[in-house]
Amino acid sequence: MQLDALAEMLHHWVARVRHPAQFWPQFEVLAEEILDQCGHTEKEQVRVLMQTMLSGHGLELPPGFKE
């Protein structure tokens, strides 16, 4: 799973999911897969990009992703 694919999926998820509790587990699994593929120095940049994607939909990264 690449970051650009996650960005494309985000719009559809937000439109279809009726409650945030349904959205976050799916997002977190895919986001963790992406972060696991990153080197240590890339992780912060990827988190910033994820937050930017989410901000466009009025969402914020869960606290664990900001570390």
PDB file of N, CA and C in Angstrom:
ATOM      1  N   MET A   1       0.865  -1.180   0.000  1.00  0.00           N
ATOM      2  CA  MET A   1       0.000   0.000   0.000  1.00  0.00           C
ATOM      3  C   MET A   1       0.897   1.224   0.000  1.00  0.00           C
ATOM      4  N   GLN A   2       0.689   2.077  -0.938  1.00  0.00           N
ATOM      5  CA  GLN A   2       1.458   3.307  -1.040  1.00  0.00           C
ATOM      6  C   GLN A   2       0.630   4.478  -0.531  1.00  0.00           C
ATOM      7  N   LEU A   3       1.305   5.551  -0.199  1.00  0.00           N
ATOM      8  CA  LEU A   3       0.649   6.731   0.352  1.00  0.00           C
ATOM      9  C   LEU A   3      -0.361   7.334  -0.621  1.00  0.00           C
ATOM     10  N   ASP A   4      -0.037   7.359  -1.913  1.00  0.00           N
ATOM     11  CA  ASP A   4      -0.971   7.923  -2.892  1.00  0.00           C
ATOM     12  C   ASP A   4      -2.240   7.082  -3.011  1.00  0.00           C
ATOM     13  N   ALA A   5      -2.116   5.771  -2.877  1.00  0.00           N
ATOM     14  CA  ALA A   5      -3.300   4.903  -2.909  1.00  0.00           C
ATOM     15  C   ALA A   5      -4.168   5.140  -1.679  1.00  0.00           C
ATOM     16  N   LEU A   6      -3.536   5.353  -0.536  1.00  0.00           N
ATOM     17  CA  LEU A   6      -4.284   5.662   0.683  1.00  0.00           C
ATOM     18  C   LEU A   6      -5.042   6.975   0.520  1.00  0.00           C
ATOM     19  N   ALA A   7      -4.420   7.953  -0.099  1.00  0.00           N
ATOM     20  CA  ALA A   7      -5.075   9.241  -0.332  1.00  0.00           C
ATOM     21  C   ALA A   7      -6.302   9.079  -1.229  1.00  0.00           C
ATOM     22  N   GLU A   8      -6.186   8.249  -2.253  1.00  0.00           N
ATOM     23  CA  GLU A   8      -7.324   8.013  -3.147  1.00  0.00           C
ATOM     24  C   GLU A   8      -8.465   7.310  -2.418  1.00  0.00           C
ATOM     25  N   MET A   9      -8.123   6.365  -1.558  1.00  0.00           N
ATOM     26  CA  MET A   9      -9.139   5.612  -0.824  1.00  0.00           C
ATOM     27  C   MET A   9      -9.821   6.460   0.243  1.00  0.00           C
ATOM     28  N   LEU A  10      -9.101   7.426   0.770  1.00  0.00           N
ATOM     29  CA  LEU A  10      -9.609   8.233   1.874  1.00  0.00           C
ATOM     30  C   LEU A  10     -10.926   8.919   1.532  1.00  0.00           C
ATOM     31  N   HIS A  11     -11.006   9.490   0.359  1.00  0.00           N
ATOM     32  CA  HIS A  11     -12.238  10.178  -0.049  1.00  0.00           C
ATOM     33  C   HIS A  11     -13.437   9.228  -0.032  1.00  0.00           C
ATOM     34  N   HIS A  12     -13.264   8.042  -0.549  1.00  0.00           N
ATOM     35  CA  HIS A  12     -14.353   7.066  -0.607  1.00  0.00           C
ATOM     36  C   HIS A  12     -14.734   6.572   0.785  1.00  0.00           C
ATOM     37  N   TRP A  13     -13.741   6.337   1.631  1.00  0.00           N
ATOM     38  CA  TRP A  13     -14.025   5.883   3.000  1.00  0.00           C
ATOM     39  C   TRP A  13     -14.844   6.907   3.759  1.00  0.00           C
ATOM     40  N   VAL A  14     -14.394   8.166   3.696  1.00  0.00           N
ATOM     41  CA  VAL A  14     -15.083   9.219   4.441  1.00  0.00           C
ATOM     42  C   VAL A  14     -16.523   9.360   3.948  1.00  0.00           C
ATOM     43  N   ALA A  15     -16.741   9.216   2.658  1.00  0.00           N
ATOM     44  CA  ALA A  15     -18.086   9.342   2.097  1.00  0.00           C
ATOM     45  C   ALA A  15     -18.988   8.177   2.492  1.00  0.00           C
ATOM     46  N   ARG A  16     -18.428   6.983   2.662  1.00  0.00           N
ATOM     47  CA  ARG A  16     -19.243   5.789   2.904  1.00  0.00           C
ATOM     48  C   ARG A  16     -19.416   5.420   4.370  1.00  0.00           C
ATOM     49  N   VAL A  17     -18.446   5.729   5.183  1.00  0.00           N
ATOM     50  CA  VAL A  17     -18.478   5.305   6.583  1.00  0.00           C
ATOM     51  C   VAL A  17     -19.442   6.188   7.368  1.00  0.00           C
ATOM     52  N   ARG A  18     -20.316   5.548   8.097  1.00  0.00           N
ATOM     53  CA  ARG A  18     -21.337   6.284   8.841  1.00  0.00           C
ATOM     54  C   ARG A  18     -20.859   6.750  10.205  1.00  0.00           C
ATOM     55  N   HIS A  19     -19.852   6.076  10.741  1.00  0.00           N
ATOM     56  CA  HIS A  19     -19.365   6.421  12.074  1.00  0.00           C
ATOM     57  C   HIS A  19     -17.839   6.312  12.084  1.00  0.00           C
ATOM     58  N   PRO A  20     -17.152   7.264  12.743  1.00  0.00           N
ATOM     59  CA  PRO A  20     -15.683   7.214  12.778  1.00  0.00           C
ATOM     60  C   PRO A  20     -15.110   5.905  13.316  1.00  0.00           C
ATOM     61  N   ALA A  21     -15.835   5.229  14.173  1.00  0.00           N
ATOM     62  CA  ALA A  21     -15.347   3.958  14.720  1.00  0.00           C
ATOM     63  C   ALA A  21     -15.161   2.913  13.621  1.00  0.00           C
ATOM     64  N   GLN A  22     -15.854   3.062  12.512  1.00  0.00           N
ATOM     65  CA  GLN A  22     -15.691   2.150  11.380  1.00  0.00           C
ATOM     66  C   GLN A  22     -14.495   2.544  10.514  1.00  0.00           C
ATOM     67  N   PHE A  23     -14.190   3.819  10.477  1.00  0.00           N
ATOM     68  CA  PHE A  23     -13.122   4.333   9.626  1.00  0.00           C
ATOM     69  C   PHE A  23     -11.735   4.076  10.197  1.00  0.00           C
ATOM     70  N   TRP A  24     -11.534   4.421  11.462  1.00  0.00           N
ATOM     71  CA  TRP A  24     -10.187   4.413  12.035  1.00  0.00           C
ATOM     72  C   TRP A  24      -9.492   3.056  12.032  1.00  0.00           C
ATOM     73  N   PRO A  25     -10.156   1.972  12.358  1.00  0.00           N
ATOM     74  CA  PRO A  25      -9.430   0.686  12.318  1.00  0.00           C
ATOM     75  C   PRO A  25      -8.854   0.373  10.934  1.00  0.00           C
ATOM     76  N   GLN A  26      -9.611   0.641   9.892  1.00  0.00           N
ATOM     77  CA  GLN A  26      -9.127   0.392   8.531  1.00  0.00           C
ATOM     78  C   GLN A  26      -7.961   1.319   8.193  1.00  0.00           C
ATOM     79  N   PHE A  27      -8.136   2.595   8.514  1.00  0.00           N
ATOM     80  CA  PHE A  27      -7.081   3.562   8.217  1.00  0.00           C
ATOM     81  C   PHE A  27      -5.798   3.206   8.959  1.00  0.00           C
ATOM     82  N   GLU A  28      -5.924   2.884  10.238  1.00  0.00           N
ATOM     83  CA  GLU A  28      -4.742   2.594  11.050  1.00  0.00           C
ATOM     84  C   GLU A  28      -3.961   1.393  10.526  1.00  0.00           C
ATOM     85  N   VAL A  29      -4.648   0.357  10.096  1.00  0.00           N
ATOM     86  CA  VAL A  29      -3.960  -0.824   9.563  1.00  0.00           C
ATOM     87  C   VAL A  29      -3.150  -0.450   8.323  1.00  0.00           C
ATOM     88  N   LEU A  30      -3.769   0.263   7.409  1.00  0.00           N
ATOM     89  CA  LEU A  30      -3.072   0.628   6.174  1.00  0.00           C
ATOM     90  C   LEU A  30      -1.966   1.645   6.431  1.00  0.00           C
ATOM     91  N   ALA A  31      -2.219   2.584   7.321  1.00  0.00           N
ATOM     92  CA  ALA A  31      -1.202   3.581   7.649  1.00  0.00           C
ATOM     93  C   ALA A  31       0.009   2.924   8.304  1.00  0.00           C
ATOM     94  N   GLU A  32      -0.233   1.966   9.179  1.00  0.00           N
ATOM     95  CA  GLU A  32       0.879   1.248   9.820  1.00  0.00           C
ATOM     96  C   GLU A  32       1.697   0.472   8.793  1.00  0.00           C
ATOM     97  N   GLU A  33       1.043  -0.129   7.802  1.00  0.00           N
ATOM     98  CA  GLU A  33       1.769  -0.839   6.743  1.00  0.00           C
ATOM     99  C   GLU A  33       2.703   0.115   6.004  1.00  0.00           C
ATOM    100  N   ILE A  34       2.208   1.299   5.722  1.00  0.00           N
ATOM    101  CA  ILE A  34       3.023   2.299   5.027  1.00  0.00           C
ATOM    102  C   ILE A  34       4.193   2.725   5.907  1.00  0.00           C
ATOM    103  N   LEU A  35       3.914   3.026   7.170  1.00  0.00           N
ATOM    104  CA  LEU A  35       4.974   3.462   8.082  1.00  0.00           C
ATOM    105  C   LEU A  35       6.018   2.372   8.302  1.00  0.00           C
ATOM    106  N   ASP A  36       5.593   1.123   8.328  1.00  0.00           N
ATOM    107  CA  ASP A  36       6.533   0.014   8.510  1.00  0.00           C
ATOM    108  C   ASP A  36       7.521  -0.099   7.346  1.00  0.00           C
ATOM    109  N   GLN A  37       7.129   0.371   6.180  1.00  0.00           N
ATOM    110  CA  GLN A  37       7.996   0.318   5.002  1.00  0.00           C
ATOM    111  C   GLN A  37       8.973   1.491   4.942  1.00  0.00           C
ATOM    112  N   CYS A  38       8.760   2.480   5.803  1.00  0.00           N
ATOM    113  CA  CYS A  38       9.588   3.684   5.791  1.00  0.00           C
ATOM    114  C   CYS A  38      10.832   3.513   6.649  1.00  0.00           C
ATOM    115  N   GLY A  39      11.869   4.207   6.247  1.00  0.00           N
ATOM    116  CA  GLY A  39      13.040   4.309   7.095  1.00  0.00           C
ATOM    117  C   GLY A  39      12.737   5.265   8.237  1.00  0.00           C
ATOM    118  N   HIS A  40      13.577   5.249   9.252  1.00  0.00           N
ATOM    119  CA  HIS A  40      13.351   6.088  10.437  1.00  0.00           C
ATOM    120  C   HIS A  40      13.208   7.570  10.073  1.00  0.00           C
ATOM    121  N   THR A  41      14.036   8.046   9.164  1.00  0.00           N
ATOM    122  CA  THR A  41      14.005   9.464   8.807  1.00  0.00           C
ATOM    123  C   THR A  41      12.787   9.832   7.966  1.00  0.00           C
ATOM    124  N   GLU A  42      12.192   8.872   7.292  1.00  0.00           N
ATOM    125  CA  GLU A  42      11.025   9.145   6.449  1.00  0.00           C
ATOM    126  C   GLU A  42       9.720   9.169   7.237  1.00  0.00           C
ATOM    127  N   LYS A  43       9.682   8.505   8.373  1.00  0.00           N
ATOM    128  CA  LYS A  43       8.421   8.330   9.097  1.00  0.00           C
ATOM    129  C   LYS A  43       7.753   9.651   9.462  1.00  0.00           C
ATOM    130  N   GLU A  44       8.514  10.625   9.939  1.00  0.00           N
ATOM    131  CA  GLU A  44       7.909  11.904  10.319  1.00  0.00           C
ATOM    132  C   GLU A  44       7.324  12.611   9.103  1.00  0.00           C
ATOM    133  N   GLN A  45       8.026  12.571   7.991  1.00  0.00           N
ATOM    134  CA  GLN A  45       7.522  13.187   6.762  1.00  0.00           C
ATOM    135  C   GLN A  45       6.227  12.505   6.310  1.00  0.00           C
ATOM    136  N   VAL A  46       6.171  11.190   6.398  1.00  0.00           N
ATOM    137  CA  VAL A  46       4.973  10.447   6.003  1.00  0.00           C
ATOM    138  C   VAL A  46       3.816  10.772   6.939  1.00  0.00           C
ATOM    139  N   ARG A  47       4.088  10.900   8.233  1.00  0.00           N
ATOM    140  CA  ARG A  47       3.025  11.285   9.176  1.00  0.00           C
ATOM    141  C   ARG A  47       2.459  12.659   8.828  1.00  0.00           C
ATOM    142  N   VAL A  48       3.336  13.587   8.460  1.00  0.00           N
ATOM    143  CA  VAL A  48       2.890  14.928   8.069  1.00  0.00           C
ATOM    144  C   VAL A  48       2.014  14.841   6.820  1.00  0.00           C
ATOM    145  N   LEU A  49       2.410  14.036   5.852  1.00  0.00           N
ATOM    146  CA  LEU A  49       1.604  13.872   4.637  1.00  0.00           C
ATOM    147  C   LEU A  49       0.248  13.239   4.946  1.00  0.00           C
ATOM    148  N   MET A  50       0.239  12.246   5.843  1.00  0.00           N
ATOM    149  CA  MET A  50      -1.030  11.629   6.244  1.00  0.00           C
ATOM    150  C   MET A  50      -1.929  12.650   6.931  1.00  0.00           C
ATOM    151  N   GLN A  51      -1.354  13.469   7.811  1.00  0.00           N
ATOM    152  CA  GLN A  51      -2.150  14.481   8.500  1.00  0.00           C
ATOM    153  C   GLN A  51      -2.715  15.483   7.512  1.00  0.00           C
ATOM    154  N   THR A  52      -1.936  15.850   6.520  1.00  0.00           N
ATOM    155  CA  THR A  52      -2.415  16.775   5.492  1.00  0.00           C
ATOM    156  C   THR A  52      -3.600  16.172   4.739  1.00  0.00           C
ATOM    157  N   MET A  53      -3.502  14.889   4.392  1.00  0.00           N
ATOM    158  CA  MET A  53      -4.614  14.201   3.717  1.00  0.00           C
ATOM    159  C   MET A  53      -5.861  14.231   4.593  1.00  0.00           C
ATOM    160  N   LEU A  54      -5.691  13.883   5.860  1.00  0.00           N
ATOM    161  CA  LEU A  54      -6.827  13.818   6.778  1.00  0.00           C
ATOM    162  C   LEU A  54      -7.425  15.201   7.027  1.00  0.00           C
ATOM    163  N   SER A  55      -6.578  16.213   7.134  1.00  0.00           N
ATOM    164  CA  SER A  55      -7.060  17.572   7.386  1.00  0.00           C
ATOM    165  C   SER A  55      -8.012  18.041   6.298  1.00  0.00           C
ATOM    166  N   GLY A  56      -7.777  17.602   5.083  1.00  0.00           N
ATOM    167  CA  GLY A  56      -8.665  17.953   3.980  1.00  0.00           C
ATOM    168  C   GLY A  56     -10.073  17.412   4.156  1.00  0.00           C
ATOM    169  N   HIS A  57     -10.236  16.465   5.074  1.00  0.00           N
ATOM    170  CA  HIS A  57     -11.543  15.873   5.366  1.00  0.00           C
ATOM    171  C   HIS A  57     -12.001  16.195   6.788  1.00  0.00           C
ATOM    172  N   GLY A  58     -11.313  17.155   7.420  1.00  0.00           N
ATOM    173  CA  GLY A  58     -11.686  17.550   8.775  1.00  0.00           C
ATOM    174  C   GLY A  58     -11.313  16.530   9.837  1.00  0.00           C
ATOM    175  N   LEU A  59     -10.307  15.698   9.569  1.00  0.00           N
ATOM    176  CA  LEU A  59      -9.887  14.651  10.502  1.00  0.00           C
ATOM    177  C   LEU A  59      -8.459  14.895  10.960  1.00  0.00           C
ATOM    178  N   GLU A  60      -8.079  14.251  12.067  1.00  0.00           N
ATOM    179  CA  GLU A  60      -6.716  14.319  12.584  1.00  0.00           C
ATOM    180  C   GLU A  60      -6.178  12.933  12.834  1.00  0.00           C
ATOM    181  N   LEU A  61      -4.877  12.790  12.701  1.00  0.00           N
ATOM    182  CA  LEU A  61      -4.247  11.509  13.026  1.00  0.00           C
ATOM    183  C   LEU A  61      -4.494  11.163  14.486  1.00  0.00           C
ATOM    184  N   PRO A  62      -4.713   9.902  14.776  1.00  0.00           N
ATOM    185  CA  PRO A  62      -4.832   9.481  16.174  1.00  0.00           C
ATOM    186  C   PRO A  62      -3.520   9.771  16.910  1.00  0.00           C
ATOM    187  N   PRO A  63      -3.568   9.975  18.226  1.00  0.00           N
ATOM    188  CA  PRO A  63      -2.363  10.328  18.988  1.00  0.00           C
ATOM    189  C   PRO A  63      -1.172   9.403  18.758  1.00  0.00           C
ATOM    190  N   GLY A  64      -1.363   8.119  18.617  1.00  0.00           N
ATOM    191  CA  GLY A  64      -0.254   7.193  18.420  1.00  0.00           C
ATOM    192  C   GLY A  64       0.541   7.429  17.154  1.00  0.00           C
ATOM    193  N   PHE A  65      -0.064   8.054  16.167  1.00  0.00           N
ATOM    194  CA  PHE A  65       0.629   8.301  14.901  1.00  0.00           C
ATOM    195  C   PHE A  65       1.474   9.568  14.936  1.00  0.00           C
ATOM    196  N   LYS A  66       1.329  10.365  15.958  1.00  0.00           N
ATOM    197  CA  LYS A  66       2.085  11.613  16.038  1.00  0.00           C
ATOM    198  C   LYS A  66       3.423  11.431  16.729  1.00  0.00           C
ATOM    199  N   GLU A  67       3.673  10.261  17.282  1.00  0.00           N
ATOM    200  CA  GLU A  67       4.922  10.017  18.013  1.00  0.00           C
ATOM    201  C   GLU A  67       6.080   9.851  17.077  1.00  0.00           C
TER     202      GLU A  67
END
